[in-house]
XYZ file of C-alpha atoms in Angstrom:
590
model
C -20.431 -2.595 10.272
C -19.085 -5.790 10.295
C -19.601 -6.244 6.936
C -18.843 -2.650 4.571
C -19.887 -3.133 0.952
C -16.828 -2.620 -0.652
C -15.082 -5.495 1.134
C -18.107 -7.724 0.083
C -17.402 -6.766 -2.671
C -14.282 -7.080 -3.258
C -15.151 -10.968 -2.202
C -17.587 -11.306 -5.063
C -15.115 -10.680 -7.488
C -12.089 -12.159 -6.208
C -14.880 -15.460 -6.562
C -15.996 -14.278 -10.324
C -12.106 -13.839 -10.931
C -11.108 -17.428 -9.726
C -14.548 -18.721 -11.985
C -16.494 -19.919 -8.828
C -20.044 -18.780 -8.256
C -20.360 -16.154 -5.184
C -23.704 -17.380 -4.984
C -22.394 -20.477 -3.876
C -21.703 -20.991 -0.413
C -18.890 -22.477 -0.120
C -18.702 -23.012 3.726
C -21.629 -23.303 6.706
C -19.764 -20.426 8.385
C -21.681 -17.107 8.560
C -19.332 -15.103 6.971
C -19.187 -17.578 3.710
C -23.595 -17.814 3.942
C -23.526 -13.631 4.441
C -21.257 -13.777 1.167
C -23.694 -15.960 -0.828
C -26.807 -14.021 -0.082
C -25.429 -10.765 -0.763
C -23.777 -11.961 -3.716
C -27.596 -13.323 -4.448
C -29.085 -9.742 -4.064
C -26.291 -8.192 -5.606
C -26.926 -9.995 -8.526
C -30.923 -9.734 -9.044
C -30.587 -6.103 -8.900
C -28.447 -6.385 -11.385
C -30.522 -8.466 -13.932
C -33.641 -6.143 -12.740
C -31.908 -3.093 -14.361
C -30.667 -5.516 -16.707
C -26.850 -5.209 -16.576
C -23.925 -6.950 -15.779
C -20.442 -6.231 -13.862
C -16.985 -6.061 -15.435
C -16.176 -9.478 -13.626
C -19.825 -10.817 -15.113
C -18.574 -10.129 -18.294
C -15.622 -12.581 -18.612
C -17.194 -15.012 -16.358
C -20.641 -15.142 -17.752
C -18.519 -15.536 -21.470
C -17.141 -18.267 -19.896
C -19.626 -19.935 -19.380
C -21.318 -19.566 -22.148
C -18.771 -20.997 -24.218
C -18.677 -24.035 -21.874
C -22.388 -24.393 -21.659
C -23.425 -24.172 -25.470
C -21.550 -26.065 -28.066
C -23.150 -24.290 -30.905
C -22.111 -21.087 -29.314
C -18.590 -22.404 -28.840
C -18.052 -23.700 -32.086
C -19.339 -20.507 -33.663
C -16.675 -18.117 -32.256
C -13.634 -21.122 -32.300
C -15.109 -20.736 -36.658
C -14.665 -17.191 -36.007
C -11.885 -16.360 -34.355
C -9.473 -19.055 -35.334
C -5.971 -17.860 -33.924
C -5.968 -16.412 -30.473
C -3.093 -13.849 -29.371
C -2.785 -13.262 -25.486
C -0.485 -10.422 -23.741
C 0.409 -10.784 -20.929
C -0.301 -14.264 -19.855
C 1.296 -14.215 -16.788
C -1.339 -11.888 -15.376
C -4.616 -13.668 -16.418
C -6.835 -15.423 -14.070
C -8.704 -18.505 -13.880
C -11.961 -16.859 -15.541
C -10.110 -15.565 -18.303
C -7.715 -18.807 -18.500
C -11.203 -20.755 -19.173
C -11.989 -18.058 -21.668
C -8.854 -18.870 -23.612
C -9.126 -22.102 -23.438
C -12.959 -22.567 -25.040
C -12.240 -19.781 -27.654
C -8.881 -22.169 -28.855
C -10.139 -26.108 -28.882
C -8.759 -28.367 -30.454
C -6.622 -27.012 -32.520
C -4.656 -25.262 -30.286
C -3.809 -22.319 -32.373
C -2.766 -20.261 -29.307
C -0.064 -17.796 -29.050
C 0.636 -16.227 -25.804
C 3.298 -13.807 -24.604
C 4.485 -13.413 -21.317
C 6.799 -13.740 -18.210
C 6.513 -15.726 -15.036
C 8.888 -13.557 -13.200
C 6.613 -10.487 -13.457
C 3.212 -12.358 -12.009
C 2.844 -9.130 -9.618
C -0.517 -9.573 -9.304
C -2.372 -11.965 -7.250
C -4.240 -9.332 -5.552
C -6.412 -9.182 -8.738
C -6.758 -12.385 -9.265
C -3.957 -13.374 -11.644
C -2.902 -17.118 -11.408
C 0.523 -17.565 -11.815
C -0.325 -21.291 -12.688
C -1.791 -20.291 -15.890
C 1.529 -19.574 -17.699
C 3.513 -22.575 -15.543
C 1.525 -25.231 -16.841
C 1.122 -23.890 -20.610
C 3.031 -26.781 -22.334
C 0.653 -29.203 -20.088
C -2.350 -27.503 -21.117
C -1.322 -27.007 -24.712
C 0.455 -30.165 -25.880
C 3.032 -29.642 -28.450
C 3.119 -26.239 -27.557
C 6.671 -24.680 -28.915
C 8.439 -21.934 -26.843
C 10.568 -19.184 -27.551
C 12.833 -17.819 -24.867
C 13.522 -14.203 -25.361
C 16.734 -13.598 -23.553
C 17.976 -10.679 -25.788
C 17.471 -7.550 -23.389
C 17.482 -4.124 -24.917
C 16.905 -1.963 -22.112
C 19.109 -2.708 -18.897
C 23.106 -3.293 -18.497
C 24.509 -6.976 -18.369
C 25.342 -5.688 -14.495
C 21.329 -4.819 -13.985
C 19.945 -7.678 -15.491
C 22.403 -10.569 -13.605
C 22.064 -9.033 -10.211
C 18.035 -9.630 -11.209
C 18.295 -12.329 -12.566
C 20.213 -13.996 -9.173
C 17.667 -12.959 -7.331
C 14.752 -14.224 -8.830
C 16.647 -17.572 -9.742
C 15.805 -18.069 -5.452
C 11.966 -18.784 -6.720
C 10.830 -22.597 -7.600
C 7.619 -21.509 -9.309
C 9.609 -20.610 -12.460
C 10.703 -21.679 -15.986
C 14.128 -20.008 -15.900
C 15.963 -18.002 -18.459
C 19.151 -16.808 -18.972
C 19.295 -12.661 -19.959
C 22.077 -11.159 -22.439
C 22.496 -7.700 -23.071
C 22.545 -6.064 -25.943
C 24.856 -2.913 -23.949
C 27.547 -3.398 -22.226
C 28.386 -4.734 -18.760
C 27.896 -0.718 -17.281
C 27.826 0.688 -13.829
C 28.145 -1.895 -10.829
C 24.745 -1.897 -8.447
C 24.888 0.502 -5.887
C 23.765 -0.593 -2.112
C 23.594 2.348 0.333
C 22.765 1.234 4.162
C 21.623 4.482 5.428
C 21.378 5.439 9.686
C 17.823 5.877 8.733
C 14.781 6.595 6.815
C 16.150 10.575 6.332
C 19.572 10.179 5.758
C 18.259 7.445 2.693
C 15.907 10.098 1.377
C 18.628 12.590 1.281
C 20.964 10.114 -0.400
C 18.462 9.446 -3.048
C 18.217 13.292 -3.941
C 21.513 13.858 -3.537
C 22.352 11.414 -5.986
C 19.363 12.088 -8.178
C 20.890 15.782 -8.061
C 24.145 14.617 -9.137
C 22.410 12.883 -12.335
C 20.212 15.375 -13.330
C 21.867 15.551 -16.875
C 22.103 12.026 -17.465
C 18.685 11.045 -17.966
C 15.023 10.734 -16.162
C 15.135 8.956 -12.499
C 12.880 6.833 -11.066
C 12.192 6.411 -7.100
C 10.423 3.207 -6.535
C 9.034 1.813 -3.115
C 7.322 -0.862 -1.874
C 4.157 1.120 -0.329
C 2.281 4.465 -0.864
C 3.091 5.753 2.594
C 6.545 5.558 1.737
C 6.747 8.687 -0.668
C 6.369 11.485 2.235
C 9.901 11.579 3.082
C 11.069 11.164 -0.711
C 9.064 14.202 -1.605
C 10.121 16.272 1.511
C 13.542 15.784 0.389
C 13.007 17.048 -3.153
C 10.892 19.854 -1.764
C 13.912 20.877 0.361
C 16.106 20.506 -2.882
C 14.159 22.363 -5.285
C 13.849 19.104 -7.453
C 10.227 18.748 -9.796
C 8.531 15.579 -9.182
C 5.365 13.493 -10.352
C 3.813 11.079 -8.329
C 2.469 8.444 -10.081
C -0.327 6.664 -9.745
C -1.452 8.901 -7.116
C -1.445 12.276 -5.226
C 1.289 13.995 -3.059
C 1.556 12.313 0.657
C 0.022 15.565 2.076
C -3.254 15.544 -0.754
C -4.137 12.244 -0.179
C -7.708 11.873 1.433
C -6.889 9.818 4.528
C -4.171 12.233 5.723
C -6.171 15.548 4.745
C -9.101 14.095 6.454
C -7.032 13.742 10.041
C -4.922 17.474 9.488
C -8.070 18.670 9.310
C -9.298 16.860 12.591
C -6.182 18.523 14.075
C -6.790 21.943 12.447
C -10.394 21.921 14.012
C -8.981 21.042 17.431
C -6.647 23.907 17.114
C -9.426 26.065 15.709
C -12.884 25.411 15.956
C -13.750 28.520 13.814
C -11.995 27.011 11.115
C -15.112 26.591 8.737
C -13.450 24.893 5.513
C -12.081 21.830 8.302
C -14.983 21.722 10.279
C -16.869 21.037 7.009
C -14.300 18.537 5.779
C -14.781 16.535 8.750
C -18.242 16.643 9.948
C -19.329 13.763 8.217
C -16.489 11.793 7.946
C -16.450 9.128 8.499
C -19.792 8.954 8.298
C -21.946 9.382 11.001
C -25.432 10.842 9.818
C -25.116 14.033 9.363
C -26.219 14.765 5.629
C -25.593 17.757 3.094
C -29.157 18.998 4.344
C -28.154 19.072 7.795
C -24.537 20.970 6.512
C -26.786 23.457 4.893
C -28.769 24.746 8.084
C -26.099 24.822 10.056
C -24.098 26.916 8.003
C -27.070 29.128 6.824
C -27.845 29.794 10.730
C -24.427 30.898 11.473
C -24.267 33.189 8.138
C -27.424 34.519 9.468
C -26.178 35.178 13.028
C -22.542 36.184 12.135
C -21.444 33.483 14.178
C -18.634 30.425 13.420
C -19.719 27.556 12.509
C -19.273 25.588 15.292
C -21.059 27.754 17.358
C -24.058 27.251 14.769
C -23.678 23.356 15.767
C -25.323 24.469 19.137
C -27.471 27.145 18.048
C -29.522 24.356 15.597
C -30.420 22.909 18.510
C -30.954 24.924 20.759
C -33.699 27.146 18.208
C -34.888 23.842 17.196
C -33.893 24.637 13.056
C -33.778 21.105 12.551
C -36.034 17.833 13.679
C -34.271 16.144 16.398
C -33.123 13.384 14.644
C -30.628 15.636 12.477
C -29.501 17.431 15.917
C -28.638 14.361 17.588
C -25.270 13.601 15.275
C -24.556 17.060 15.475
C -24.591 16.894 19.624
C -22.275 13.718 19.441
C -20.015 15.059 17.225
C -19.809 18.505 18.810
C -19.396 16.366 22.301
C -16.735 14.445 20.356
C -14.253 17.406 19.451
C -14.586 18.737 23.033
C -13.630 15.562 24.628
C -10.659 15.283 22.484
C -10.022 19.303 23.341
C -9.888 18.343 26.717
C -7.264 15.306 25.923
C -5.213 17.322 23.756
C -2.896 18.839 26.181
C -2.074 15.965 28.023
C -0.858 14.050 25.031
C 1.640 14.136 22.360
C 0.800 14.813 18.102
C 1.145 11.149 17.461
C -1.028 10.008 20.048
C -3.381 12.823 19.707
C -3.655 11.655 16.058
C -4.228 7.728 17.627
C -6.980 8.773 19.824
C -8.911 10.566 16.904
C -8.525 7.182 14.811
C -10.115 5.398 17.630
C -12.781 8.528 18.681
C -13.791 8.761 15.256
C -13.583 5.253 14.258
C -11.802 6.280 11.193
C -9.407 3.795 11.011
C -11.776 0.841 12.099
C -14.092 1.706 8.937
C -11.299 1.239 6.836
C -9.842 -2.126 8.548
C -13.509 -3.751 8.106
C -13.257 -2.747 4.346
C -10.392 -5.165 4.098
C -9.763 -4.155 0.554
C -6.108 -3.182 -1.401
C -7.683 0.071 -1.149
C -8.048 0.123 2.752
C -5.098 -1.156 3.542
C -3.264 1.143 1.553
C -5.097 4.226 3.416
C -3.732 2.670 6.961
C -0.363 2.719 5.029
C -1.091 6.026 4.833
C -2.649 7.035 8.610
C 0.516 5.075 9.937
C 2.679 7.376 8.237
C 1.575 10.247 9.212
C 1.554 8.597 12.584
C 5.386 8.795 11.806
C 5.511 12.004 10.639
C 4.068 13.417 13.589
C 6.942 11.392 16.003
C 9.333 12.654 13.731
C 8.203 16.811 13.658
C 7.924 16.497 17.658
C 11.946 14.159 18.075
C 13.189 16.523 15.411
C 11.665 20.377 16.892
C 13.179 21.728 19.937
C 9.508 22.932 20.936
C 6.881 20.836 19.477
C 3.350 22.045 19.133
C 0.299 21.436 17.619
C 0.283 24.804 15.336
C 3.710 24.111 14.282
C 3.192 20.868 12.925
C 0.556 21.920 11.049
C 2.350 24.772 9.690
C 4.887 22.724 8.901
C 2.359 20.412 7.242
C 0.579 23.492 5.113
C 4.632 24.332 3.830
C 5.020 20.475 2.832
C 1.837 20.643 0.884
C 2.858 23.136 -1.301
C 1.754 21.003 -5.087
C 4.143 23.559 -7.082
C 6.934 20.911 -7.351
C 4.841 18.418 -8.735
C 5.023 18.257 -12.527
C 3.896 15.809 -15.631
C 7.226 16.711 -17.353
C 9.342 16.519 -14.111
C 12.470 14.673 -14.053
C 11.940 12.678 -10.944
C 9.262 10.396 -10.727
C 8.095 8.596 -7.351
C 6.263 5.679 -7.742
C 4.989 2.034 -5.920
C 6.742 -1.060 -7.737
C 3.307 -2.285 -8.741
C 2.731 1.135 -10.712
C 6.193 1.024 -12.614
C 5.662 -2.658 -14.015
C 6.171 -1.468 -18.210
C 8.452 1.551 -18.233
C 11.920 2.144 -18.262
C 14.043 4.901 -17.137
C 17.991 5.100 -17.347
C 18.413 5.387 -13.402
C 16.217 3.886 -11.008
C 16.319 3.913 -6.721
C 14.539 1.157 -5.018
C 14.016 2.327 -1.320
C 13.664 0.473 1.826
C 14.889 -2.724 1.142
C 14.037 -3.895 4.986
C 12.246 -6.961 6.041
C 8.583 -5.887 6.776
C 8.510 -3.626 3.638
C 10.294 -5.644 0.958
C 9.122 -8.347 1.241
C 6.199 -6.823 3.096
C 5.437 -8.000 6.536
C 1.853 -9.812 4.988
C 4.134 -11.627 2.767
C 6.335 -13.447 5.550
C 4.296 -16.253 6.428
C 3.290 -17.399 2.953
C 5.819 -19.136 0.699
C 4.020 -18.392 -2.436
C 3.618 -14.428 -1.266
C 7.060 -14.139 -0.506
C 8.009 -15.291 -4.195
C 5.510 -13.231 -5.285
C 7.368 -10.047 -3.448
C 10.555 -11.366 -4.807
C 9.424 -11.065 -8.479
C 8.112 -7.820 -7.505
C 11.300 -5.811 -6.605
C 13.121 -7.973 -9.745
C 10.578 -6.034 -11.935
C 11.895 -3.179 -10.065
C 15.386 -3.663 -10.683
C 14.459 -4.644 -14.283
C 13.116 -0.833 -14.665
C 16.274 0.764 -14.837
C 18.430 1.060 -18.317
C 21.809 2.158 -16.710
C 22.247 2.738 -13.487
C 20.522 0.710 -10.613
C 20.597 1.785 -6.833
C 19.550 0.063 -3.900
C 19.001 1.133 0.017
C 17.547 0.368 3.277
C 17.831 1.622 7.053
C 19.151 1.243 10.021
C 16.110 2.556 11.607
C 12.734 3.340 10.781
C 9.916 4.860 12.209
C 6.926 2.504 12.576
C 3.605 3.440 13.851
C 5.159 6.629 15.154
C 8.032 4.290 16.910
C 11.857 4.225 15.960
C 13.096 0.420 15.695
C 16.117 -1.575 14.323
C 16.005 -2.803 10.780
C 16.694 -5.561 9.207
C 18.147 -5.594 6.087
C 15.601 -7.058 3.115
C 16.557 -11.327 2.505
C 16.417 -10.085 -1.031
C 19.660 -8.297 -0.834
C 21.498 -11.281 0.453
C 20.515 -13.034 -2.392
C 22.308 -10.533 -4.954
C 25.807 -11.727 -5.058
C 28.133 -9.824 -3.558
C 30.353 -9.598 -6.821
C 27.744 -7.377 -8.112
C 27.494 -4.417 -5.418
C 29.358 -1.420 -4.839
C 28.024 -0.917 -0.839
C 28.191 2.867 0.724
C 27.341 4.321 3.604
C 27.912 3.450 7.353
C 25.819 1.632 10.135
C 25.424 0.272 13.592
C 24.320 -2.529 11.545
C 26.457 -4.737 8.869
C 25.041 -7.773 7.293
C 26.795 -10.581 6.821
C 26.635 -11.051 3.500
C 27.772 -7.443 3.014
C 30.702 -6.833 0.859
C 33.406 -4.183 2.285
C 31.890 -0.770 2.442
C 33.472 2.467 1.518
C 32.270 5.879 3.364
C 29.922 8.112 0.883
C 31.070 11.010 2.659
C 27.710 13.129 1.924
C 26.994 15.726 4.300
C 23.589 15.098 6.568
C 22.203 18.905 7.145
C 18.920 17.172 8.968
C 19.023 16.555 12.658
C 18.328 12.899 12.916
C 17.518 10.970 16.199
C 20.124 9.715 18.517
C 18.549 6.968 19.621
C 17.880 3.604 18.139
C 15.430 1.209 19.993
C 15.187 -2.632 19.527
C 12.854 -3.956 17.391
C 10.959 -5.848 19.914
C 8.322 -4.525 22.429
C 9.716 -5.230 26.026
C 7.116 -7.832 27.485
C 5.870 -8.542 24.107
C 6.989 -12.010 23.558
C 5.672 -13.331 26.628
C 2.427 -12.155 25.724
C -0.619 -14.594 26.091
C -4.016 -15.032 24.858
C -6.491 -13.091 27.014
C -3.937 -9.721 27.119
C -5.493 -6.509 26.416
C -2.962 -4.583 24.084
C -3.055 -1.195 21.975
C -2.413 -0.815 18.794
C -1.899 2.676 16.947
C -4.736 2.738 14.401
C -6.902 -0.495 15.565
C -6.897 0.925 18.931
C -7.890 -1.178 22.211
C -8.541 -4.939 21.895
C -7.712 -8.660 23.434
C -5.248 -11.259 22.041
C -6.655 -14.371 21.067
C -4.424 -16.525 19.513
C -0.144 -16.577 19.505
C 1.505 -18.803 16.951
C 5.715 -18.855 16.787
C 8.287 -16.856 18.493
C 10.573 -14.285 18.631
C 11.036 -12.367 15.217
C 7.973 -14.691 13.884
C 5.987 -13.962 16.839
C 2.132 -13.528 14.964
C -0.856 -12.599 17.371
C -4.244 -12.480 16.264
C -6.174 -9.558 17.686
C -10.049 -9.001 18.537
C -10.248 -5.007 18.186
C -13.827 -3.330 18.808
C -15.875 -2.674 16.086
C -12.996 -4.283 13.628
C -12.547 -8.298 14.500
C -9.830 -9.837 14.452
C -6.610 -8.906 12.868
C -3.595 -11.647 12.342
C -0.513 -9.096 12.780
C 3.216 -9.763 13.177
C 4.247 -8.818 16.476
C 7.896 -6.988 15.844
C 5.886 -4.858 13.303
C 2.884 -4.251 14.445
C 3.403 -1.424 16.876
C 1.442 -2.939 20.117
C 1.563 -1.392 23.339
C 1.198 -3.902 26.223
C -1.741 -2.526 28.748
C-alpha cells in the first residue's frame, strides 16, 4: 500500500501538532488531497463514537479559547498564573494554548533550555522558547548557569560545542565540583575493538559508580551488549528490548530458522502471517489441527489443507504462495551468502518495503534494526572460519540469552533521545562518525544538523564525572565494511579538553597527540578496510537500475551534488521514492 495507516497517521498529527487543520488540503497534489480526506473520515468516525484523539485534545482547546471570548476569559479568571516545564519542547498547538490561557497580563513563567530542543520529530518548535521575550514583552530572565551535576571539564567541552549553533540564547556554565577528569576520545580500528573498549573500561569502573552507554540509534546496541555478554557484565536496555528480542530481527531469525527447518512449528507460526499476507488465526488453526491430527509437521499440513480441501479456496490460496515462497528461497539459499540470504527475504517477503511506506520514527527505527542484523550476519560469516546457516543461528540463540539483562544492573545502554533527564557519574557516547552523529538524514538540513548537535551535548551533559567519547575507523554498513569519518562534532571540542587513545589508519586533523591504550583485542577483527565510496557510484545517472539492501531493486531518478554529498533519489517497487545519501546508503550498481 502506498499509503499504510500509521504513516497517515502520523501526518495527521504532525498537522494537529503544528495547529493546522489535516482536513485542509494544503496542496492540489494527490498525496496532500489523500491526506485531507482521510483526515476527513478519520475524524467523523471519531465524533460518531463521540471521542477525540490525544492531538484533538490540545488542538481542539486551542481553539476554543481562540474562538469564544467568554470561554477564554473564564479560564484566564481561573487560572491566573501559568507555570510551563519544559518550554523548549512544546509545539505550536500547545504554544497557542499558552498563549490564550495567559492574555494580557502576561503572568507566565516558563522553564526551559534551548540547547536540549531534541525533539522536532514530535512536533516541538524550537521557536517557541527563542522568541519568548518577543512574545512576552517585559518578560525578565534568569540564566541558571550554576551546574550541580557534571565537572567544569564536562560541561566546557559541551558547552564549545553547542556554542557552533546560531539558533541559541547562550549561557555560560560554572560548576559547583571541581575541574575533574579530562574527556576521553578513543578512535578505535572499528566498531568491535570500540565495544570492547567501552567494557573494558566500564569493567575497570565498576566501583566507582553506575555507567551509562549512549548511542545515536537503536541498532547500535547489538555489539555493546555482545561485549558485556562476553564479559559477564549485567545490563538494562532502556527504552527498549535486547537487539536479539526485538520484533523486526526475531521476525527474520525466524525466516532463517524455517529455511533451515521447515518442521520448526513455533517459526513457521511466527512467520506465516507476517508481514501480512491473508492468512488469518482461523486459517492458523486448521492447519495446525490437520497436522496434529495426521502426526505430520506443520508445513507439511500447509499442503495437506489443500489438497483435502479443509479450507475454502480463498484461505488456501495465501497458504500456496507462501509455501511456494519458502521453497523458492530454499532453492536460493545455497548459492548465496547469510547477509544476502537475509536481503532477498526483505525483498521476497516485502518486509522491509511495508515498513519504508510507513515512513514513521517507528519504521525507520525497525530498518535501523534489519540493517544491523544485515551487519551482523557479514560480520559472523568475515569473522568464522566456516560460515553456515546453523551456526549463525546458534550463535544467534547464545546471544539471546536475556539473563544479563537487569533493572538494578550497573550498565545501562541507551539512545541519546531516551537519556534526556538522568544523570550517571560515567557516561560513553559511541560512534561519533559522520552518518550516525550527526545522522546521515541530518546532513542536508542546517536546522537538523543543529538539532543533532544539541542532541549529543545533552549526551555529554549526562555524565557527573567522567565523560568518554569514541568512533571508528570502520564500520559495517548494510552488511559492508567502509572508512569512517570522524563525527564534525568532535572537531568542534577543543583540543585542550581531550585526552585521545587508541591508534588508526585514520588521524584527524584536529586531533591532539595520541597515546597507545595498550588494551589487548582477544576478537578477530577484519583485515581489510574498503573505501567509503561504491566504485562506479558517482558517475551514476538518472535512469540506472541499482540495489539496495533492504529497499531492494529500483531506478534512480534524480542526482543532486557530488562526491561525499552525492544524494540520489530512488523509485523502489512497491515503496516510492527514497532521497538517500549515496556514501551511506549501501547501493549496488546493476
Amino acid at each position: 500500500k502506498v499509503n499504510p495507516p500509521r504513516r497517515l497517521l502520523s501526518r495527521i498529527s504532525a498537522r494537529k501538532n503544528s495547529g493546522r487543520d489535516p482536513e485542509e488540503a494544503e496542496s492540489d497534489s494527490e498525496a496532500a488531497q489523500i491526506l485531507s480526506q482521510v483526515a476527513e473520515r478519520y475524524h467523523a468516525i471519531l465524533r460518531a463514537a463521540n471521542a477525540l484523539d490525544f492531538d484533538d485534545l490540545l488542538l481542539r482547546t486551542a481553539s476554543m479559547l481562540a474562538g469564544n471570548e467568554q470561554v477564554r476569559e473564564t479560564y484566564r479568571r481561573r487560572f491566573q498564573y501559568v507555570l510551563v516545564d519544559e518550554y523548549q519542547d512544546t509545539n505550536r498547538t500547545q504554544y497557542e494554548l499558552i498563549r490564550h490561557l495567559v492574555g494580557p497580563r502576561g503572568n507566565v513563567t516558563v522553564v526551559g533550555d534551548e540547547d536540549q530542543s531534541i525533539y522536532s520529530w514530535r512536533g516541538a518548535d524550537i521557536q517557541n522558547i527563542l522568541d519568548f521575550e518577543a512574545d512576552f514583552p517585559g518578560a525578565r530572565v534568569l540564566r541558571l548557569e550554576e551546574n550541580y551535576r557534571s565537572t567544569q571539564g564536562i560541561l566546557d567541552s559541551a558547552s564549545a560545542l553547542v556554542a557552533h549553533n546560531e539558533k541559541r540564547k547562550g549561557k555560560t556554565l560554572r560548576a559547583v565540583k571541581a575541574a575533574g577528569e579530562a574527556v576521553r576520545l578513543h578512535q578505535a580500528g572499528d566498531e568491535y575493538q570500540e565495544a570492547q573498549w567501552v567494557v573494558g573500561r566500564i569493567s575497570g569502573l565498576r566501583t566507582k559508580g553506575r555507567a551509562a552507554v549512549l548511542f545515536r540509534m537503536n541498532a547500535q546496541s547489538r555489539l555493546l551488549e555482545e561485549a558485556l555478554m562476553r564479559q559477564g557484565l549485567p545490563y538494562i536496555v532502556v527504552g527498549g528490548v535486547g537487539f536479539y528480542e526485538r520484533k523486526e530481527v526475531k521476525d527474520l531469525l525466524a525466516y532463517l530458522r524455517v529455511l533451515r527447518n521447515p518442521a520448526d512449528p513455533i517459526a513457521l507460526r511466527r512467520i506465516l502471517n507476517v508481514p501480512p499476507r491473508g492468512i488469518g488465526a482461523r486459517t492458523v488453526e486448521e492447519v495446525e489441527r490437520a497436522a496434529a491430527e495426521r502426526g505430520i509437521p506443520t508445513w507439511e499440513a500447509l499442503a495437506a489443507v489443500e489438497d483435502e480441501a479443509l479450507l475454502p479456496a480463498r484461505a488456501t490460496q495465501p497458504l500456496r504462495r507462501f509455501r511456494d515462497m519458502i521453497e523458492r528461497l530454499r532453492g536460493e539459499a545455497e548459492g548465496l551468502s547469510i547477509k544476502d540470504l537475509l536481503s532477498r527475504i526483505l525483498e521476497l517477503t516485502g518486509y522491509s518495503a511495508a515498513l519504508a511506506q510507513e515512513d514513521t520514527q517507528e519504521s525507520q527505527d525497525r530498518l535501523e534494526n534489519l540493517a544491523e542484523l544485515l551487519s551482523a550476519a557479514a560480520d559472523y560469516e568475515a569473522r568464522d572460519e566456516a560460515p553456515t546457516l546453523a551456526g549463525f543461528l546458534d550463535q544467534v540463540s547464545l546471544l539471546s540469552d536475556t539473563d544479563q539483562i537487569r533493572d538494578d544492573a550497573p550498565v545501562t545502554l541507551m539512545t541519546l533521545h531516551s537519556a534526556k533527564g538522568l544523570e550517571f557519574e560515567s557516561v560513553f557516547l559511541v560512534g561519533l562518525e559522520e552518518g550516525l552523529s550527526p545522522h546521515t538524514r541530518s546532513l542536508s538540513k542546517p536546522a537538523a544538523l543543529e538539532e543533532e548537535r544539541r542532541l549529543l551535548y545533552v549526551g555529554m551533559t549526562r555524565a557527573m564525572e567522567r565523560l568518554h567519547l569514541s568512533w571508528a575507523s570502520s564500520r559495517q554498513v548494510f552488511g559492508q565494511r567502509r572508512v569512517s569519518e570522524p563525527s564534525r562534532f568532535l572537531g568542534e571540542i577543543p583540543r585542550a579538553r581531550l585526552e585521545v587513545t587508541g591508534e588508526s589508519r585514520i588521524a584527524p586533523s584536529w586531533a591532539p597527540p595520541r597515546r597507545p591504550s595498550g588494551a589487548p583485542q582477544p576478537w578477530r577483527t577484519p583485515d581489510v578496510v574498503v573505501p567509503a565510496a561504491v566504485p562506479g557510484l558517482g558517475e551514476i545517472r538518472p535512469g540506472a537500475r541499482v540495489r539496495h539492501p533492504l529497499f531492494g531493486v529500483g531506478t534512480v531518478v534524480r542526482r543532486e551534488g557530488a562526491g561525499d554529498d552525492l544524494k540520489l533519489t530512488v523509485s523502489f517497487l512497491g515503496i516510492g521514492a527514497k532521497r538517500l545519501v549515496a556514501r551511506f546508503a549501501g547501493l549496488e550498481l546493476l
